[in-house]
Short mmCIF file of C-alpha atoms in Angstrom, two decimals:
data_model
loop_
_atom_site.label_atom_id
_atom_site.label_comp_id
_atom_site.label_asym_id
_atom_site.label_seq_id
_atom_site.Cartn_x
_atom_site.Cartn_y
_atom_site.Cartn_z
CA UNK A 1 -55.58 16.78 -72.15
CA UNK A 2 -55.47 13.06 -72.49
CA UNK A 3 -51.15 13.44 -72.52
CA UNK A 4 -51.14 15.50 -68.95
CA UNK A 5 -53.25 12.90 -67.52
CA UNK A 6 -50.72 10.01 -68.44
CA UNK A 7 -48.29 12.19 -67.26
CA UNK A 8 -49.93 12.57 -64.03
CA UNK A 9 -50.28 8.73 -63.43
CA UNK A 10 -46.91 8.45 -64.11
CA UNK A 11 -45.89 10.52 -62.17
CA UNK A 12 -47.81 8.90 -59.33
CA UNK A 13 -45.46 5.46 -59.63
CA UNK A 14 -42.89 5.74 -56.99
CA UNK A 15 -40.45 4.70 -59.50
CA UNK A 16 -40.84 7.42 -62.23
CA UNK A 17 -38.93 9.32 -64.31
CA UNK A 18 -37.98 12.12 -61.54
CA UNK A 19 -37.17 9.88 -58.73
CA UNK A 20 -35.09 8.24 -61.74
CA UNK A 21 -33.14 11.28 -62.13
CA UNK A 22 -32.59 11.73 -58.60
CA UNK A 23 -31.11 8.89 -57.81
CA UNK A 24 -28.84 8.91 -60.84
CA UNK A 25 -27.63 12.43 -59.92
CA UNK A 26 -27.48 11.78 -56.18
CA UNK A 27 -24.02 13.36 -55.78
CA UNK A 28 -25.67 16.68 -56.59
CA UNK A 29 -26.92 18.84 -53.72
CA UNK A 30 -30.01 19.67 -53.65
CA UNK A 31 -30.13 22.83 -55.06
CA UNK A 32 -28.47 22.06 -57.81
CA UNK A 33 -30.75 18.90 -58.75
CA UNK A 34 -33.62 21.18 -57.77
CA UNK A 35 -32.05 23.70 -61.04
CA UNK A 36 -31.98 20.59 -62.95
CA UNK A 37 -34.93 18.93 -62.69
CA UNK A 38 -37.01 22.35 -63.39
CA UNK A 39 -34.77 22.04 -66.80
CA UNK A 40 -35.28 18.75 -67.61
CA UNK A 41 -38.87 18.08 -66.85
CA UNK A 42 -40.18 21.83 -67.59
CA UNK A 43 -43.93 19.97 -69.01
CA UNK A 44 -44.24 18.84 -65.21
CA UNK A 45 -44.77 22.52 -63.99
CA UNK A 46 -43.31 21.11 -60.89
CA UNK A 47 -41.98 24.21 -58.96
CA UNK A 48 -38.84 24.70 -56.62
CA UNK A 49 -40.83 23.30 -53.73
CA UNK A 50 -42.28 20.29 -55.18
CA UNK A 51 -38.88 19.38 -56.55
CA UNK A 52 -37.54 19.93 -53.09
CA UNK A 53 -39.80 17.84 -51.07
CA UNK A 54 -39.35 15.31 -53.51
CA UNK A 55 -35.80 14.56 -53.69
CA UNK A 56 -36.08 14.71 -49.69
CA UNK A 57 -38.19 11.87 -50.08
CA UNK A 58 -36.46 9.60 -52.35
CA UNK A 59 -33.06 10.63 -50.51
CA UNK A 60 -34.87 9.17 -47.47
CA UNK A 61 -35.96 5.93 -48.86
#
């Protein structure tokens, strides 16, 4: 229990390990990072969605 809450609040920095990812693998599309990141970060339990919206975000910034 005590993990998935640090997980959470890191997850909550804008600079995180996802957002990380994402902008190291920006030359994916987003599909493809969307298949990634559900393989590299499968303790998140992010799904497809959340992944999406996401790297629409930091792609924004």
């Amino acid at each position: 229990m005590h993990q998935a809450i640090e997980l959470h609040f890191s997850m909550l920095a804008e600079d995180n390990s996802v957002t990380k990812y994402i902008k190291n693998y920006a030359h994916l599309s987003e599909a493809e990072l969307m298949k990634q990141l559900i393989s590299v970060f499968p303790t998140l339990g992010y799904g497809d969605q959340q992944y999406i919206e996401i790297i629409r975000q930091v792609r924004k910034a």
